Each structure stands twice: as C-alpha cells, then as structure tokens.
Coordinates of C-alpha atoms and ligand atoms in Angstrom, one line a residue:
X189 CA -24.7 -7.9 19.4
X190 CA -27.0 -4.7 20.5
X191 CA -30.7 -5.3 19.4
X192 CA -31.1 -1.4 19.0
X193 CA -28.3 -1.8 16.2
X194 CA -30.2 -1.7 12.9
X195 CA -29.7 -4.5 10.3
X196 CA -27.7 -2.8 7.8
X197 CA -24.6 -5.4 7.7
X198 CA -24.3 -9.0 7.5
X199 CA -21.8 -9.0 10.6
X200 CA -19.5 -11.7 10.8
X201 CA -19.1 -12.9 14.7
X202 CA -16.2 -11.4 15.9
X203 CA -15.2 -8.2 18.0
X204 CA -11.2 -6.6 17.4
X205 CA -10.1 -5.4 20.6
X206 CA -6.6 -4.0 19.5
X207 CA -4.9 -3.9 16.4
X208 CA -1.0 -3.3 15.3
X209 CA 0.5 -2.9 11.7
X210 CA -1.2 -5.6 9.8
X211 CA -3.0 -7.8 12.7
X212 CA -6.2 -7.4 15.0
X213 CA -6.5 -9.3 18.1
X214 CA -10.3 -10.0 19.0
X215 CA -12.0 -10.5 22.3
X216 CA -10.7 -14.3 23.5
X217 CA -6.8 -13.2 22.3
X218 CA -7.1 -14.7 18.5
X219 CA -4.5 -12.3 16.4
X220 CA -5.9 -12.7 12.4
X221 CA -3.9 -10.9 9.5
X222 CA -5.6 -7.7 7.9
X223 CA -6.2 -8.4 4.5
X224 CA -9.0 -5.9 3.7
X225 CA -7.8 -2.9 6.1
X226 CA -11.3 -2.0 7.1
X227 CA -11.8 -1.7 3.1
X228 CA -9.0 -0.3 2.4
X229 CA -9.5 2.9 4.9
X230 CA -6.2 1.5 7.2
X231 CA -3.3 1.5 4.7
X232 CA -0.7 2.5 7.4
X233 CA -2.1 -0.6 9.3
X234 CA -3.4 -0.6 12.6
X235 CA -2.0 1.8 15.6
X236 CA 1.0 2.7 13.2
X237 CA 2.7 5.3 16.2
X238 CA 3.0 8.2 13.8
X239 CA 0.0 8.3 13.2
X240 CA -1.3 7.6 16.9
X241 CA 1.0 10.1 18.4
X242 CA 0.2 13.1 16.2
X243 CA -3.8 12.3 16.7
X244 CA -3.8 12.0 20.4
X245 CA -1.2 15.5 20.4
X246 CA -3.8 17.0 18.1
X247 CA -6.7 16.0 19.9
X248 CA -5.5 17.2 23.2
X249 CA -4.7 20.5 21.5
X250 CA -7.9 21.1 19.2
X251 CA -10.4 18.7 18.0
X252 CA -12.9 20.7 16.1
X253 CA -13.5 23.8 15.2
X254 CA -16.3 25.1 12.4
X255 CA -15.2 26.1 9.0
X256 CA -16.5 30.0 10.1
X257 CA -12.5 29.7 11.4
X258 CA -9.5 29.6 9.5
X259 CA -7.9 25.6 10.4
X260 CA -4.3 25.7 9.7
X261 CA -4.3 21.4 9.8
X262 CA -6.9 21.8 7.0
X263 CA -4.9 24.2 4.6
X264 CA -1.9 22.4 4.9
X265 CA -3.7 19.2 3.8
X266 CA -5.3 21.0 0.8
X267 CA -1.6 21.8 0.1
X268 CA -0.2 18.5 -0.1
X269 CA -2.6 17.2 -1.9
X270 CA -2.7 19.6 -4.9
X271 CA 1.2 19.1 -4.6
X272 CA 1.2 15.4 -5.2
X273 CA -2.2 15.4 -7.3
X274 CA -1.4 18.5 -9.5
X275 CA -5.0 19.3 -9.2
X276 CA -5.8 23.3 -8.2
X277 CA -8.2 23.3 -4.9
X278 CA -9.7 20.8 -2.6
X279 CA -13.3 21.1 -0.6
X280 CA -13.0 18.4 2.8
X281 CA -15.9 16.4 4.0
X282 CA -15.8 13.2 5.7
X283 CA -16.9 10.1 3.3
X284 CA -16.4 9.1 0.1
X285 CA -20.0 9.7 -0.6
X286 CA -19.7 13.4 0.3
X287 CA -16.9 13.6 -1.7
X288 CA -18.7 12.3 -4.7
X289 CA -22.0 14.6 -3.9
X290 CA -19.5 17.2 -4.4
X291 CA -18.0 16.6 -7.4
X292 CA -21.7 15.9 -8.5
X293 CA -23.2 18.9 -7.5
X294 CA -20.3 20.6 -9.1
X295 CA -20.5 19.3 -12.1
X296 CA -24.4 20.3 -12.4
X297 CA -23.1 23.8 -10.8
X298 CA -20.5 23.5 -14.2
X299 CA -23.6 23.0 -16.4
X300 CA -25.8 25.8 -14.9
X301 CA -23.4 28.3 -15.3
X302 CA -22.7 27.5 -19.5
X303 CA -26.5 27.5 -19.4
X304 CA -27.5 23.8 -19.4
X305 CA -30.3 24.0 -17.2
X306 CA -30.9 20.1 -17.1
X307 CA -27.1 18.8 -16.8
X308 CA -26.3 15.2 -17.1
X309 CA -23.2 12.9 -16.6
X310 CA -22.2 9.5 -17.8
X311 CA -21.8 7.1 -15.1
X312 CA -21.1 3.3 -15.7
X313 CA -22.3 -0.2 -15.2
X314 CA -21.0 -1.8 -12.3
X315 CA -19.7 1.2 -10.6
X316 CA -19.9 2.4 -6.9
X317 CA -20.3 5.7 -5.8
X318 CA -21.6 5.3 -2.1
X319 CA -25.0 5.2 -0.7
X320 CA -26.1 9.1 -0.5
X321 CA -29.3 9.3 -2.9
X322 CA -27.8 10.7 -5.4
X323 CA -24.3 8.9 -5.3
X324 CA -26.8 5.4 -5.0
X325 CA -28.5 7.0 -8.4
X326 CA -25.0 7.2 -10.1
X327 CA -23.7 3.4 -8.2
X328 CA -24.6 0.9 -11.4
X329 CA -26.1 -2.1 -9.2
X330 CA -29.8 -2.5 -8.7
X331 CA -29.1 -3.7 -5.9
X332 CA -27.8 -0.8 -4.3
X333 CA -30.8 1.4 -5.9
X334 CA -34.3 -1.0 -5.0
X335 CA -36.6 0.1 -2.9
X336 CA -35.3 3.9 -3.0
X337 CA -36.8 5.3 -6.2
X338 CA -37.7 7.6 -7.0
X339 CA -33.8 8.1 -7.8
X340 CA -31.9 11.1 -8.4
X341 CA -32.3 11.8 -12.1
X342 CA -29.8 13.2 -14.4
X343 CA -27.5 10.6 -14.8
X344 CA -26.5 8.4 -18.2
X345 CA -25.4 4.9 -17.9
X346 CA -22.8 3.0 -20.0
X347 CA -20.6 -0.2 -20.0
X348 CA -17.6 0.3 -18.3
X349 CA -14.2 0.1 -20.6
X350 CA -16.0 1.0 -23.6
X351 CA -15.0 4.1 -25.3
X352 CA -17.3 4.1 -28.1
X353 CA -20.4 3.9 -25.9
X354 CA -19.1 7.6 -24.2
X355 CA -18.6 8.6 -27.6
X356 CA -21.9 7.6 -28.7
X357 CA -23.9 9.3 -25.6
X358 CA -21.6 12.6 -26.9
X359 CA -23.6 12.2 -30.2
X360 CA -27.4 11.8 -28.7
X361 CA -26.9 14.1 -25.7
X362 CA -26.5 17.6 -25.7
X363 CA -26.9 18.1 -22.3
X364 CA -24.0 16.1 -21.0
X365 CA -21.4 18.0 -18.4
X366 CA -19.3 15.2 -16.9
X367 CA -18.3 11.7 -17.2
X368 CA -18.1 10.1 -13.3
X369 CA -15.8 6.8 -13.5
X370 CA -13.6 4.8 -11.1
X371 CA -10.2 4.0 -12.5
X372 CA -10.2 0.8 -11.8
X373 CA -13.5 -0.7 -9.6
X374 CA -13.3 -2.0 -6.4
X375 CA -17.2 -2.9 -5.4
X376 CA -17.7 -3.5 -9.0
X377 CA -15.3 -6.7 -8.8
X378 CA -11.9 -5.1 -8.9
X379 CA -13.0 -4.4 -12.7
X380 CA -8.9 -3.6 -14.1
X381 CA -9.5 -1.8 -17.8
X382 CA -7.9 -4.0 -20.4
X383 CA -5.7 -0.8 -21.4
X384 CA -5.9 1.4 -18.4
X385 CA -4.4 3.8 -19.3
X386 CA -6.1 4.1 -23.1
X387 CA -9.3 4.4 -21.5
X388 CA -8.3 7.2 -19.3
X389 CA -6.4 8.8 -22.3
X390 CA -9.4 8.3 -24.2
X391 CA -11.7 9.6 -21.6
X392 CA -10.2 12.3 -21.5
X393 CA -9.7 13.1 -25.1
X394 CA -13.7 13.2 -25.1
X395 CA -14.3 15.3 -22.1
X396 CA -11.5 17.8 -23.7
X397 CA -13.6 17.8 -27.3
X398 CA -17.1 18.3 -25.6
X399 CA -16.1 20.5 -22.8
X400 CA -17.2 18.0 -20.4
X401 CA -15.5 17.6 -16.7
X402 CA -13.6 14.3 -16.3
X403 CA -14.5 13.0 -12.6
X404 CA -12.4 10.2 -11.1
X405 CA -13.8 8.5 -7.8
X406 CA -10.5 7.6 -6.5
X407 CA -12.0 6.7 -3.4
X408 CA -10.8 3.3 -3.3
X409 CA -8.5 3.6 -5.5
X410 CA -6.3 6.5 -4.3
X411 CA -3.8 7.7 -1.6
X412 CA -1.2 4.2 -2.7
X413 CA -3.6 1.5 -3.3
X414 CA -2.5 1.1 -6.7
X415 CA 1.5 1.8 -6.4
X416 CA 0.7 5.9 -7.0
X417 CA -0.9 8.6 -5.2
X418 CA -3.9 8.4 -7.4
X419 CA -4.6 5.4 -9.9
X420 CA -4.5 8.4 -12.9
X421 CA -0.8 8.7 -12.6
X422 CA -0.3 5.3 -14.2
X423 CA -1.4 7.4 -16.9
X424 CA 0.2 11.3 -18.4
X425 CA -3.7 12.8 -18.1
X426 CA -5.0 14.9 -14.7
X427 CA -8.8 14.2 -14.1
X428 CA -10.9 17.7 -13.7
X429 CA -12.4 16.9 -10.4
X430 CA -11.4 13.3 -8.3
X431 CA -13.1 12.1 -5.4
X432 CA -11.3 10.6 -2.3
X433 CA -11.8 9.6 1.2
X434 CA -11.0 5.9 2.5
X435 CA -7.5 5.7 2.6
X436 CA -7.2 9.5 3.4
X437 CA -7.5 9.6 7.8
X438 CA -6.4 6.2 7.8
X439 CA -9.4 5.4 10.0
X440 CA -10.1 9.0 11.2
X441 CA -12.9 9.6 8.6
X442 CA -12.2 12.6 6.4
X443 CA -13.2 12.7 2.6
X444 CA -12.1 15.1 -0.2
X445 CA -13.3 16.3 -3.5
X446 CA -10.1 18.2 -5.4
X447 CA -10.9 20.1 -8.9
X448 CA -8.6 22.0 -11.0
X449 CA -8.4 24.6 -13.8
X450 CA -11.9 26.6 -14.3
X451 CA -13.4 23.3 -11.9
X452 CA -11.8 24.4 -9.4
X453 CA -13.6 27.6 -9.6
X454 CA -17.2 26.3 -10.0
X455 CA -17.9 26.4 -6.1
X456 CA -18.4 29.9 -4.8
X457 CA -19.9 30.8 -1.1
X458 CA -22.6 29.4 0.3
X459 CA -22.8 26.8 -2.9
X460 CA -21.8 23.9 -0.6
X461 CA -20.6 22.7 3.1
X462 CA -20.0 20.3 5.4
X463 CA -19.9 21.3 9.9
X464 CA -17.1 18.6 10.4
X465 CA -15.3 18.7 6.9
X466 CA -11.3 19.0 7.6
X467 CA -11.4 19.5 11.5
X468 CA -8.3 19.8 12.7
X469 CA -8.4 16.1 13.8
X470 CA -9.6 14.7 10.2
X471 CA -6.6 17.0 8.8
X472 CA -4.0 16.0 10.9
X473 CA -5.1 12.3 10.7
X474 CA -4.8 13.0 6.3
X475 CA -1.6 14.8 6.5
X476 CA 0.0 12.7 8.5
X477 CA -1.1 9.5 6.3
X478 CA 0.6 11.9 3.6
X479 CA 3.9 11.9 5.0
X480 CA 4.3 8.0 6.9
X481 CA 3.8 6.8 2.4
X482 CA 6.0 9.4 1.6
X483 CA 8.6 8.5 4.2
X484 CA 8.3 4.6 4.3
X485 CA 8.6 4.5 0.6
X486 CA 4.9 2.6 0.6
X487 CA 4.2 4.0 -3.2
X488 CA 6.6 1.9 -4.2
X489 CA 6.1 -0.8 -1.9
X490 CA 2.3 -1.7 -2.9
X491 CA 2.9 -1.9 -6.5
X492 CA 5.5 -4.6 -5.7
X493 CA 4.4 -6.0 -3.2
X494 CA 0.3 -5.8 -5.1
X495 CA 2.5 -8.0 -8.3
X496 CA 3.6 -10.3 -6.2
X497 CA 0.9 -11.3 -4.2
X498 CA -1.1 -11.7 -7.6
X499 CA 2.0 -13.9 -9.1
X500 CA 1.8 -15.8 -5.9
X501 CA -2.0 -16.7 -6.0
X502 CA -1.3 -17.5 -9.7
X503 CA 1.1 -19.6 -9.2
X504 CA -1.1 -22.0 -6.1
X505 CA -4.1 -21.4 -8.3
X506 CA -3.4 -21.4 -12.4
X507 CA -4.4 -24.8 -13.1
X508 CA -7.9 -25.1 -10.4
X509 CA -10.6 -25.7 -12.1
X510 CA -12.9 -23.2 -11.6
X511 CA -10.4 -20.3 -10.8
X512 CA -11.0 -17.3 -13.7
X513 CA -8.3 -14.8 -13.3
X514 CA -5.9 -13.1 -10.5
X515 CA -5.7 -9.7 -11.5
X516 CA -4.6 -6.5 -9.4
X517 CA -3.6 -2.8 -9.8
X518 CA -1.0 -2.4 -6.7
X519 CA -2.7 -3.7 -3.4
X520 CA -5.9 -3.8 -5.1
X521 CA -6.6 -7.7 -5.7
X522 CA -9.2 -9.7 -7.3
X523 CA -9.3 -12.7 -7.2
X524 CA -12.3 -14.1 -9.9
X525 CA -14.5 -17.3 -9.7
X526 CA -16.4 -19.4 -11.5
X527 CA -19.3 -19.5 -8.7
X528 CA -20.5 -17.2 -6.1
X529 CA -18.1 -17.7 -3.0
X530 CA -19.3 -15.8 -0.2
X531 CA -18.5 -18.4 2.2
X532 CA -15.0 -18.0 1.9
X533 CA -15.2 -14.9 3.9
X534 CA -16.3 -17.0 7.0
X535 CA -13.8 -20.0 6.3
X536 CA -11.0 -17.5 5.8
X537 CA -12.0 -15.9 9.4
X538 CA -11.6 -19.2 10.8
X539 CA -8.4 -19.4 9.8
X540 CA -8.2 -16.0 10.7
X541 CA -6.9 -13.6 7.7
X542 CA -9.7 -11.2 7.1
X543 CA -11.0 -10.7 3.4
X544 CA -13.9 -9.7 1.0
X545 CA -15.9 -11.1 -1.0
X546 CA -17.4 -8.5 -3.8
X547 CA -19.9 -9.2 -6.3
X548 CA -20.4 -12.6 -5.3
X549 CA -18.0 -14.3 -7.0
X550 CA -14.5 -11.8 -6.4
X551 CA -12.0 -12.3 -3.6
X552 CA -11.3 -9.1 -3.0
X553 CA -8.5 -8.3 -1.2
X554 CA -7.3 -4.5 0.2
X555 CA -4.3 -5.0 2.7
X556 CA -2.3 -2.4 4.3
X557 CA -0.2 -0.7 2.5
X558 CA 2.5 -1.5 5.0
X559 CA 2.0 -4.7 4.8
X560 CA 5.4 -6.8 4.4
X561 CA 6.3 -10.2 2.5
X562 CA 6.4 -12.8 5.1
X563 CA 2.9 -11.4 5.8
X564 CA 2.0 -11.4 2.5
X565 CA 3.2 -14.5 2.2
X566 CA 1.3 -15.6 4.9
X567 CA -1.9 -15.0 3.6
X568 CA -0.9 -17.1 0.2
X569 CA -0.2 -19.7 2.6
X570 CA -3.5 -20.2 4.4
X571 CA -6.0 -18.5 1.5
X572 CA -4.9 -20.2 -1.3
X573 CA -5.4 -24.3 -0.3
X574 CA -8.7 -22.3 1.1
X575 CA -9.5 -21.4 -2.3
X576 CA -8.6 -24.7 -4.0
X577 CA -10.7 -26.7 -1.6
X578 CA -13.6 -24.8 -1.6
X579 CA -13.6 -25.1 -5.4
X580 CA -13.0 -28.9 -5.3
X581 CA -15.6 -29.4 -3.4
X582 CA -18.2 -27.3 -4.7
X583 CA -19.6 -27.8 -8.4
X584 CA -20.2 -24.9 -10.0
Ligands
PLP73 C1 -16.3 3.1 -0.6 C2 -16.5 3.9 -1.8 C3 -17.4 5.0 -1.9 C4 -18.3 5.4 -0.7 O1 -17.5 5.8 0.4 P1 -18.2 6.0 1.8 O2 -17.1 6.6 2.7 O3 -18.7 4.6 2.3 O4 -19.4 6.9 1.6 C5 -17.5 5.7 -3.0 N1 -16.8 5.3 -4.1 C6 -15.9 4.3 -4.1 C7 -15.1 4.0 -5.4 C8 -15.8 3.5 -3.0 O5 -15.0 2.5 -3.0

C-alpha cells in the first residue's frame, strides 16, 4: 500500500480487481461473497450490466456539466424520487454527509426565517451523521467528535427510542427547529426501535405540535435496504426533509437531501450548492438504480430475503452462549455479541465473505440487494460456525 496514502482506515490486506453481482475477485484470483456491498452503496451488486451500460453511454455522451445549465439526467432523478418518496423537491450533492449539511443548514435556514435566531435540533445517542464538522457535531459517538472541538454548536442530544426525552427537550427549549434521526441505525449497531413505527408516529406527532421539521437520514437506510424505498414507509407518516446518498449511484457517488411542504421551500438562490451535485453521470448512475429495484422486484426481495437470513443465523446461533440477538430491518443485519469481535472481520475474509463489524461488538451485515438465496445461504454456511467458534473460544 502507497505511503503517501494517509492513515485514515484500518485496511484489511486485500485488493478487488473485478467484481460481478454479489462477488469480488482480488488480485491472486480469490472470488469472496459481498456481504457488506461497499456499506451498503452497491445494492444492485457489482457490474450489474444495466447499470454499466447506461454509465459508460452516458459518459461518452456528457459527464459533467455545472449546475449554471439545465441537466435533464438530474430533473428526471428529482422526479422519481419525489414520485416514490412523496416528498416535494430534492437538492443533489454527492455524500451522505452533504446531504445531511443540507437538511442541517435548512433546518437552521427554517428557524431564521420564523425568527429563531439561535435554532437547535435534537439529534440522538448513538447516531451517525458523517464526518463533515457539523454532521460529526450531530454523530452521537465521542469517538467520532475528539480531537475536533471546538464542534459545531446548536445541537441537543437524547437517547435514541425514547419519546419522552423529545418530549421533555420540547418543554425546556424554545429554540428547537428540527429533530435529525435515523430510522433504524446502522453505525450505531443496527439499533431496530422496539416499535418502529410508534416512534416515527410519535416523532412526528411532536414535530407536527411544535412546528418543528422531522429529518430522517435515510442514508443507510434508504433506496431498498429495509424492503421499502425509504425505511419511513413501514410507517403511514412522510418525514419533512430525508437525507440519502449510499445506495443512490450504486457506487457512482451522488447524495440527496429531499424536503416537502413549506421545507421544501426554505432554500432560495444562492442559499446553498454543490459544483458536482447531480452531473449527468451521478444522475444517470441514481436513475437507473431506480428502475433495475423497480424492475427486478428487489423491494420485495430484501425484506424476504433480510427475514430469512436473520431466521437462518437464529436458527445456527440461538442457543451460543454469548450470542445477544439477530435482529434486521430488510437487508440491514445485526448480529449482537456479548464481547467486542472485531476479529471476525479478518477470519471472515479468510474464508472470504466480506462483512462489518460496528460498534465493536455488532456483525453488521449490508449485502446487495440482489443478492439471491443460495448466496445467502452461503454466507450462513461459512459465518455462522465462524461465529460459534470464535465465541467458544473466547471468554467474554
Ligand atoms: C454513511 C452514513 C453517512 C455519511 O455518508 P458519507 O457518504 O460517508 O458522507 C451519514 N448518515 C448515515 C446514516 C450513514 O450511514
């Protein structure tokens, strides 16, 4: 590895030459199974020809142009997603932490213009929001924040699934414009809440009685990881503003921020931009992504498919001392130990199915969202006894 690279990633010591549906091949000709879908940015799986095909046309055609130009690719995008989000109007970067800085500088926007000159939003333990200053500021892990202060202020911090802390900050702040929340959260540990879709409901019953903007990063969570679009459709509610990005470009990076009713009219000229948001590239790469889940049914497909590779690791695992719970929301897994288990990510390389390890003591598993059972039940087959015998062996 290049000594000009700087340390910013614990790189396992491997290089993936090629990749197709839900395999990579590396350097020496190993082929591993994809179980984490370059966190989980490559939900049509790797090369899928679609998607190749209508890149390489559009790249040959028009790469980039700035947002000065109308971009036809970029429109259409912003189409289909309001179609299939119901939200109103959509601003393209390329990241999920751009996508976030939006909806946060939105939201303080929001608060400016009904006078609250010092705006705040509830963000919650354990969340992620990306790495920006300000998204790190709203991300609830220490880690993430030391050695950065002085952070962006302006944020309030609660527990995560608990309605009656929101409810309480609604009491002691006045100042209060947003609540910022994942559905479900992936960095966090794959945190499911207990009623998912009472806390939404709920969360949105408060924003509706304070007047506050309900902001769902659904940057992990959305475009089919959990068996809908976006994870809020398990649920009747629409969010105000959501965040997206990962899954989008399916590897071509491209990030959104989407906002409707009087959100979606917060952002006037000049109040924001990106040079590379929604190139024609980015935008064909998202709508594209659009249409292969639509057409190959892959909604569906990952909340099955999610169930029963959690059943499956239930069933190997129930009775291993040491195992705490399988739990999932459509192809988003977690897999929860009693000990930190970081090692598994190397022994699972070795016996080459590619996975995560979040939060030190989470499997976390993202695959493709074409992934398909003998696949999935491939990865059962070699993880599981991984599982079992690293927990025999180590006391916790
Ligand atoms: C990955 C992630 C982000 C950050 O996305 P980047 O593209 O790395 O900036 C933000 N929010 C959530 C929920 C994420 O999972």
């Amino acid at each position: 590895m290049s000594q000009h690279l700087m340390n910013t990633y614990a790189r396992q010591a491997v290089t993936f030459v090629k990749g197709e549906g839900a395999w990579l091949w590396d350097d020496l000709g190993n082929c591993y199974l994809d179980a984490l879908a370059g966190v989980a940015v490559n939900g049509l799986g790797h090369s899928h020809s679609r998607l190749v095909q209508a890149i390489s046309a559009q790249a040959a055609r028009l790469i980039h142009v700035s947002n000065n130009y109308q971009i036809a690719e970029q429109s259409q995008l912003a189409d289909k997603l309001c179609e299939i989000s119901g939200m109103d109007k959509v601003f393209f970067c390329n990241s999920g932490c751009e996508a976030n800085e939006a909806a946060i500088k939105l939201a303080r926007l929001y608060g400016h213009n009904k006078g609250i000159d010092m705006p705040e939003i509830i963000v919650m333990e354990h969340a992620f929001h990306g790495r920006t200053l300000a998204t790190l500021s709203a991300t609830g892990n220490r880690k993430v924040q030391s050695g950065f202060e002085p952070l962006v202020s302006g944020f309030i911090r609660v527990p995560f699934d608990d309605l009656e802390a929101v409810r309480n900050v609604a009491l002691h702040s006045s100042n209060v414009v947003a609540i910022l929340v994942e559905p479900i959260q992936g960095e966090g540990g794959v945190n499911v809440p207990k009623d998912a879709k009472n806390y939404l409901q709920g969360l949105r019953q408060i924003c509706d009685e304070h007047g506050w903007l309900l902001m769902l990063d659904e940057v992990q969570s959305g475009i089919g990881r959990t068996g809908t679009w976006f994870a809020f459709q398990h649920t009747d509610i629409k969010p105000d503003v959501m965040s997206l990005a990962k899954g989008l470009g399916s590897g071509v990076p491209i990030g959104a921020c989407l906002a409707r009713g009087e959100a979606a009219e917060v952002f006037t000229y000049g109040k924001h931009g990106s040079t590379f948001g929604g190139n024609p590239l980015a935008a064909t790469a998202g709508l594209v992504t659009l249409q292969v889940i639509e057409e190959e049914n892959l909604l569906e497909h990952a909340e099955v498919l999610g169930c029963w590779i959690r059943d499956a690791f239930l069933a190997e695992l129930q009775n291993t001392p040491g195992l705490i719970t399988v739990r999932n929301a459509g192809l988003m897994i977690g897999i929860e130990l009693d000990r930190p288990c970081t090692e598994l990510v190397k022994q699972a390389l070795e016996a080459k199915v590619l996975i995560n390890v979040t939060v030190e003591k989470v499997v976390r598993l993202l695959p493709p969202l074409i992934m398909n059972q003998s696949e999935a039940q491939h990865l059962v087959d070699v993880l599981a006894p991984l599982i079992k015998q690293f927990l025999s062996l180590k006391t916790s």
